[in-house]
mmCIF file of C-alpha atoms in Angstrom:
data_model
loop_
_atom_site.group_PDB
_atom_site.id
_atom_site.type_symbol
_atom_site.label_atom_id
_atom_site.label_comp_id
_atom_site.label_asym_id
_atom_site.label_seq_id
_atom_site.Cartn_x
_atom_site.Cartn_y
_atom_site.Cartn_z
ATOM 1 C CA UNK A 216 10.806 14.929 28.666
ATOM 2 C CA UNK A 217 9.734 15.278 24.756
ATOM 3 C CA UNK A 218 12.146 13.084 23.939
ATOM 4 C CA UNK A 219 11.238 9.198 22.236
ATOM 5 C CA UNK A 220 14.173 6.450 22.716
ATOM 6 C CA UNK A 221 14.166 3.943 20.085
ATOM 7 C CA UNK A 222 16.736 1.035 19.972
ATOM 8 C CA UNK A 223 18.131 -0.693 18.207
ATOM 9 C CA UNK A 224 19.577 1.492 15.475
ATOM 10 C CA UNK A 225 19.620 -0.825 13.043
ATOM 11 C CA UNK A 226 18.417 -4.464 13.325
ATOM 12 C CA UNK A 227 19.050 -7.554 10.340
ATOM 13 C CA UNK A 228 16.652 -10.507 10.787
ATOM 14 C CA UNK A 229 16.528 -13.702 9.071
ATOM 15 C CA UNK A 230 12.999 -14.168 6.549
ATOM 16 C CA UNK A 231 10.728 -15.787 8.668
ATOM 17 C CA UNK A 232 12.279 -14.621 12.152
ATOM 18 C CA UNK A 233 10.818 -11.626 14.451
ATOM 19 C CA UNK A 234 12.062 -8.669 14.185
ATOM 20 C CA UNK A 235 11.703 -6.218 17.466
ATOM 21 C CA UNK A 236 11.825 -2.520 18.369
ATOM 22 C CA UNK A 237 11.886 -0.970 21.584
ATOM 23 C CA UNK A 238 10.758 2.551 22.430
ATOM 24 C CA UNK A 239 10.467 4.660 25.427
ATOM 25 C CA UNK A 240 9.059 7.947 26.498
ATOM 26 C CA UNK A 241 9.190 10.357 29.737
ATOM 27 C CA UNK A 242 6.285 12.568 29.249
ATOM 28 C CA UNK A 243 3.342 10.651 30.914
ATOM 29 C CA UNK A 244 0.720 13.136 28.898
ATOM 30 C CA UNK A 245 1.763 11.301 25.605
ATOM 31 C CA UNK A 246 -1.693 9.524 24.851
ATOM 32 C CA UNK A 247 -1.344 7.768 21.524
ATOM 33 C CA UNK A 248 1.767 5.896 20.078
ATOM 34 C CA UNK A 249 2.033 5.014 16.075
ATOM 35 C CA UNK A 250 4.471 3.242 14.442
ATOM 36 C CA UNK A 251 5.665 4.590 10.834
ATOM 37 C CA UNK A 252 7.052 2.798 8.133
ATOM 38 C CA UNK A 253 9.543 4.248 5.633
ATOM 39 C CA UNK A 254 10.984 2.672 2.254
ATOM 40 C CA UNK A 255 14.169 4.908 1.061
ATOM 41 C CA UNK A 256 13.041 8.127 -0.795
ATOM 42 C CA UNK A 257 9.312 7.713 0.110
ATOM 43 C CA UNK A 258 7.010 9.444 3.296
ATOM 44 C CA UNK A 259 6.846 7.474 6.131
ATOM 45 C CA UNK A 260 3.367 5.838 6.327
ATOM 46 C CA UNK A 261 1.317 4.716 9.219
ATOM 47 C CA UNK A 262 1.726 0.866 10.285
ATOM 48 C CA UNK A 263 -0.092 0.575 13.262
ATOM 49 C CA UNK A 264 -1.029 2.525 16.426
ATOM 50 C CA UNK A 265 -1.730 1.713 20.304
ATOM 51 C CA UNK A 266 -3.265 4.416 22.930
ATOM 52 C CA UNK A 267 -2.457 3.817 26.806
ATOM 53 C CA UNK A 268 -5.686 1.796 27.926
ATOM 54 C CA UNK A 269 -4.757 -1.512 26.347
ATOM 55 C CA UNK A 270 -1.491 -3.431 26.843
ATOM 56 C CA UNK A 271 -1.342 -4.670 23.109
ATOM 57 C CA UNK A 272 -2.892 -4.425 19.970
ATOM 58 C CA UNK A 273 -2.193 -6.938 16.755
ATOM 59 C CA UNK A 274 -2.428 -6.268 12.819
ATOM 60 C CA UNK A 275 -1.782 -8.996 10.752
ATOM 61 C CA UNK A 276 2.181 -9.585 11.297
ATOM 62 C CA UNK A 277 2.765 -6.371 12.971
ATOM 63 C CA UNK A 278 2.075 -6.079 16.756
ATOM 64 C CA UNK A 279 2.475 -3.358 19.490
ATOM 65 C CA UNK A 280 3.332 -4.392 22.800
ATOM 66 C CA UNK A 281 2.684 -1.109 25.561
ATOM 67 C CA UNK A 282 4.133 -1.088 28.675
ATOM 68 C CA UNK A 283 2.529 1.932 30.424
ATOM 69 C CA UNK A 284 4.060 1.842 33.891
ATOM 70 C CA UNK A 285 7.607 1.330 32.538
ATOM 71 C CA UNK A 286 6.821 4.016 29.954
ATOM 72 C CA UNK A 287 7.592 1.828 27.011
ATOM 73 C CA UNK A 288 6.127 0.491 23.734
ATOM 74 C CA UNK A 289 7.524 -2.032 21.160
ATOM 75 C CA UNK A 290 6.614 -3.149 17.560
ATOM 76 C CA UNK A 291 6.953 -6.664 16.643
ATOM 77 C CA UNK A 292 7.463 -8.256 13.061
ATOM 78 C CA UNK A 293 6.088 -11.948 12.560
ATOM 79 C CA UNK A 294 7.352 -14.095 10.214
ATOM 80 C CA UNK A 295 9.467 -11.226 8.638
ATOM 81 C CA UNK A 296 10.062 -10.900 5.208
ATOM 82 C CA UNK A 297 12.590 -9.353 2.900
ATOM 83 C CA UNK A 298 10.146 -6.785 1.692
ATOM 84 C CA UNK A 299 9.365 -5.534 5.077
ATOM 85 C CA UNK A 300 13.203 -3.673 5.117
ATOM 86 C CA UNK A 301 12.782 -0.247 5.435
ATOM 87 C CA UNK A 302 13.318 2.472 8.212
ATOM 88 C CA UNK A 303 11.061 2.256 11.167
ATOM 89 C CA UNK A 304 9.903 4.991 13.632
ATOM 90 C CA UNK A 305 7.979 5.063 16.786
ATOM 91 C CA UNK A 306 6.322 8.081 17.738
ATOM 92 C CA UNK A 307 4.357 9.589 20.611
ATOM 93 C CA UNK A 308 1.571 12.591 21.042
ATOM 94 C CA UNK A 309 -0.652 14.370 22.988
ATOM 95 C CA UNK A 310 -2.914 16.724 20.851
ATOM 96 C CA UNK A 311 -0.685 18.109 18.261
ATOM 97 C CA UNK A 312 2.608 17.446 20.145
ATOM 98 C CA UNK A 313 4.422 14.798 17.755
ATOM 99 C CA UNK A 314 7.692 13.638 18.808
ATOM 100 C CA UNK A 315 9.576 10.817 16.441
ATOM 101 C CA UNK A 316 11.941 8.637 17.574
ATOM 102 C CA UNK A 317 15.096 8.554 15.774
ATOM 103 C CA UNK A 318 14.474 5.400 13.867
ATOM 104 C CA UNK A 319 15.295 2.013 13.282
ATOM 105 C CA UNK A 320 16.864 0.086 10.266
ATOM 106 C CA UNK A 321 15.177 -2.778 9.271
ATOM 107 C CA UNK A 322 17.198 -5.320 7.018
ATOM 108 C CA UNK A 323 15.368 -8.796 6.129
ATOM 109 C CA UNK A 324 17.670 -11.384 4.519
ATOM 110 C CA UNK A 325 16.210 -13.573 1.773
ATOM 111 C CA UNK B 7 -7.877 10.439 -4.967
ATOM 112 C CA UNK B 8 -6.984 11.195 -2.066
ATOM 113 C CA UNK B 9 -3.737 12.592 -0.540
ATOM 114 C CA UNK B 10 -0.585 14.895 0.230
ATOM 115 C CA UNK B 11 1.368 15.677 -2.714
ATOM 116 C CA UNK B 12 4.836 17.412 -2.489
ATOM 117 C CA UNK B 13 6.457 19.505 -5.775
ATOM 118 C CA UNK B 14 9.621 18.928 -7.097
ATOM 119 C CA UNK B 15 10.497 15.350 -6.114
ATOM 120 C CA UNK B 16 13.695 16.506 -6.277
ATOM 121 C CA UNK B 17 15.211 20.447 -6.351
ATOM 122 C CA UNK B 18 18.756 21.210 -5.994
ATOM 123 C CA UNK B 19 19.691 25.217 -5.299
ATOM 124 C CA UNK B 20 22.792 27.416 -5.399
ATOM 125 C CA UNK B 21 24.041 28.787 -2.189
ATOM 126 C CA UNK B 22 22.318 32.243 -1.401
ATOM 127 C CA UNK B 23 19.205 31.533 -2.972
ATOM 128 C CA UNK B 24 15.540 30.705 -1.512
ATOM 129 C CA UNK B 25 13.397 28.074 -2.805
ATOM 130 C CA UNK B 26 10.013 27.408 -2.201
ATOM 131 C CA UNK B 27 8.651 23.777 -1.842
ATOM 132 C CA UNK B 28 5.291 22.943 -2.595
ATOM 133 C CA UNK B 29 2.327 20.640 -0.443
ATOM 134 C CA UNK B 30 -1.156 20.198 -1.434
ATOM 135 C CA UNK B 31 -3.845 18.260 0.564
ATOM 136 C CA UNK B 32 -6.710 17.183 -1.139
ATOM 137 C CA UNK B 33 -7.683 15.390 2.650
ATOM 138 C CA UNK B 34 -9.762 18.543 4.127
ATOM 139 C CA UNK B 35 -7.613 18.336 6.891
ATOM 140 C CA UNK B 36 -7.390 21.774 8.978
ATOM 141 C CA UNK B 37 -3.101 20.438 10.461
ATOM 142 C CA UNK B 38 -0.056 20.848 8.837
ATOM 143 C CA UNK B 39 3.394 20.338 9.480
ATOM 144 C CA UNK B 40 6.865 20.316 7.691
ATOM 145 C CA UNK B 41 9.340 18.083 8.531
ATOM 146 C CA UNK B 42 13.427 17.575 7.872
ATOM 147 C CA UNK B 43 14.688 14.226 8.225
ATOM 148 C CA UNK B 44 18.617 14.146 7.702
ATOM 149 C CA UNK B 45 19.936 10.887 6.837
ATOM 150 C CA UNK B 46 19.899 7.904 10.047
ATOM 151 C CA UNK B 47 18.150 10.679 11.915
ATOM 152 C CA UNK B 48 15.029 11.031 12.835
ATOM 153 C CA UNK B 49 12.062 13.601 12.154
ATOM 154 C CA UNK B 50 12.572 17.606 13.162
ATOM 155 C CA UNK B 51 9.552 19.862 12.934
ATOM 156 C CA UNK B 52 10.191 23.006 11.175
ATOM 157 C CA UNK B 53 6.756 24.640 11.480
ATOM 158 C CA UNK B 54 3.159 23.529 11.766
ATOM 159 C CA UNK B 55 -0.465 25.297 11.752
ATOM 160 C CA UNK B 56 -3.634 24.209 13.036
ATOM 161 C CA UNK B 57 -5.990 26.815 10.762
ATOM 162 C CA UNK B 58 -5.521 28.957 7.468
ATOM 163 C CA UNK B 59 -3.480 32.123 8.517
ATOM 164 C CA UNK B 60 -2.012 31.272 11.738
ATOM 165 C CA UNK B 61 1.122 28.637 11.890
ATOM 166 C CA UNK B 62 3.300 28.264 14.648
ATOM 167 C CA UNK B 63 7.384 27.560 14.935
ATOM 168 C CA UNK B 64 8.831 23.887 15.674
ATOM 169 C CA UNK B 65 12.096 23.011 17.057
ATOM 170 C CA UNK B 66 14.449 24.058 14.102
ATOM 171 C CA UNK B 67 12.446 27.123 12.413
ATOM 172 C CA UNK B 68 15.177 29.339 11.680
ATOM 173 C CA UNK B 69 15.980 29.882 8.214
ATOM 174 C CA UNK B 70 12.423 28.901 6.953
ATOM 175 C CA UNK B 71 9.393 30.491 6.736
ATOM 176 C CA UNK B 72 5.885 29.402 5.589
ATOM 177 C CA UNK B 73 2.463 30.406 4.699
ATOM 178 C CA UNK B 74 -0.898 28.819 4.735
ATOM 179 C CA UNK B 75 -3.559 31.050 2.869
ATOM 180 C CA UNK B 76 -5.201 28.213 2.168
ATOM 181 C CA UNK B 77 -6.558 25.206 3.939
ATOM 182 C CA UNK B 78 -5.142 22.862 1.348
ATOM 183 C CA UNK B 79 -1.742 24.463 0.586
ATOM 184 C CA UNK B 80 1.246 24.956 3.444
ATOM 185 C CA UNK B 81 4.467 25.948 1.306
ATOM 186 C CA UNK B 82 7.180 25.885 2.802
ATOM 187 C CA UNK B 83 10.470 28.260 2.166
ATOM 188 C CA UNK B 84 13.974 27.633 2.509
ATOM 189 C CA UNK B 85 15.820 30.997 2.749
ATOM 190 C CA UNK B 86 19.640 31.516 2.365
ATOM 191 C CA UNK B 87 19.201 32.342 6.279
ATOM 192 C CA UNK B 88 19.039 27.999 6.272
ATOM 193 C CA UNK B 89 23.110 27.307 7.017
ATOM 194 C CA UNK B 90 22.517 23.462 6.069
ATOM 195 C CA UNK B 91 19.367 23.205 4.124
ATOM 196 C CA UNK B 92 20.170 20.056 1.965
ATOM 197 C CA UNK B 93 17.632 17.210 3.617
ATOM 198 C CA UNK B 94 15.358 15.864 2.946
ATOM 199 C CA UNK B 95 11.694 17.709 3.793
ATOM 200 C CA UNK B 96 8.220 16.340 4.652
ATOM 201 C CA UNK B 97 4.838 17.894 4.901
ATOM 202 C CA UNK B 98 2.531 16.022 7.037
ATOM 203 C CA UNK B 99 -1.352 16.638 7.340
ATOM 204 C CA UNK B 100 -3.791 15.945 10.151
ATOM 205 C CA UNK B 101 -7.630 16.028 11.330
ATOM 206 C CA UNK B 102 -7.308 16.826 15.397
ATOM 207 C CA UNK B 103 -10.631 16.995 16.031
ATOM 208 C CA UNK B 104 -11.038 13.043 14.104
ATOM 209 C CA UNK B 105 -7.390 11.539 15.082
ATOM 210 C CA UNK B 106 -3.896 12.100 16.086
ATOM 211 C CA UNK B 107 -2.422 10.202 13.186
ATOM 212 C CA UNK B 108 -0.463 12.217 10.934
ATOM 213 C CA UNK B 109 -0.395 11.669 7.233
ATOM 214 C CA UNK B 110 2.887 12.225 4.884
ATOM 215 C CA UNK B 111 3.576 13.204 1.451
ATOM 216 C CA UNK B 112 6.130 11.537 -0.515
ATOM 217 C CA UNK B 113 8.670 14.402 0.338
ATOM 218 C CA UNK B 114 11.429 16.480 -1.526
ATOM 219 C CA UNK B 115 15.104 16.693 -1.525
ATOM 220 C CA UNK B 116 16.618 19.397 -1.736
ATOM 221 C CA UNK B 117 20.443 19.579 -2.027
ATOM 222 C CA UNK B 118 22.304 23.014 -2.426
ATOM 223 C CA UNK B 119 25.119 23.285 -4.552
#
């Protein structure tokens, strides 16, 4: 039930196209889902974060899409560019419960 | 300026010895957590704690221990208990009463030799 799905494992997108990721959860106390964003040899840092009581929130090109009743959440890359390849993971919480998903490869081609 | 800092960048160790690894917060925040991210996996919680003096075991604590005298320092150490302690390690910082978000350092990787 602690466990975060995350698909696909890796993903390579064209510049310019979208690039999606697709989490899911089991625990229905999980109350706030981030995204991370992680360049090779560096922390991950926070890209953007949704709680339950809205269905989608947008940050510039970045976008999460929440499905609460089918338990799942999604990031979305607009107009994708090479510089945005790096390692992305979703997460979920409830207090100080943090569970990661496993994380997904992002390659842009120039 | 604000932020987690992690000492060495980079620390490589001999079988059968411990090694400490360092993380400071200059962020006043009262959570942290250390983290082990083996390559195309994901994050693994080692240990966290919510005050000074008390910290509490994740899902892979054995072979580590850690101490937090100090609300801005959470050290972590990797004893020769560890079977498979090259990864690479993350300390993470939080405010619960504020947020849920989780800050991260810039990590360390330790290999053993």
């Amino acid at each position: 039930q602690q466990q975060v799905k995350q698909s696909p494992q890796s993903l390579i997108v064209q510049k310019g196209g979208i690039s999606i990721i697709n989490c899911a959860y089991e625990n229905t106390a999980f109350d706030y889902f981030p995204w991370y964003q992680q360049f090779p040899g560096k922390g991950p840092a926070l890209l953007i974060a949704i709680r339950p009581d809205v269905s989608e929130k947008k940050e510039g090109r970045f976008t999460i899409s929440f499905n609460k009743s089918a338990k799942q959440f999604s990031l979305h890359i607009m107009d994708s560019q090479p510089g945005d390849s790096a390692t992305y993971f979703c997460a979920a919480s409830y207090g100080q419960n943090f569970v990661f998903g496993p994380g997904t490869r992002l390659s842009v081609l120039p | 300026d604000g932020g987690i800092t992690q000492s060495p960048k980079y620390l490589f160790r001999k079988e059968g010895q411990n090694v400490t690894l360092s993380c400071e917060q200059n962020l006043n925040h009262d959570a942290m957590y250390w983290y082990r991210q083996d390559p195309g996996q994901g994050l693994r919680l080692i240990y966290y704690s919510q005050i000074v003096n008390d910290f509490q075991k994740g899902d892979i604590a054995e072979g580590y221990s850690v101490s937090r005298e100090k609300k801005e320092s959470f050290p972590l150490t990797v004893t020769s208990a560890q079977k498979n302690p090259t990864a690479f390690y993350l300390c993470a910082s939080s405010m619960p009463r504020y947020t849920d978000t989780q800050y991260f350092g810039p990590g360390t990787r330790l290999t053993v030799l």
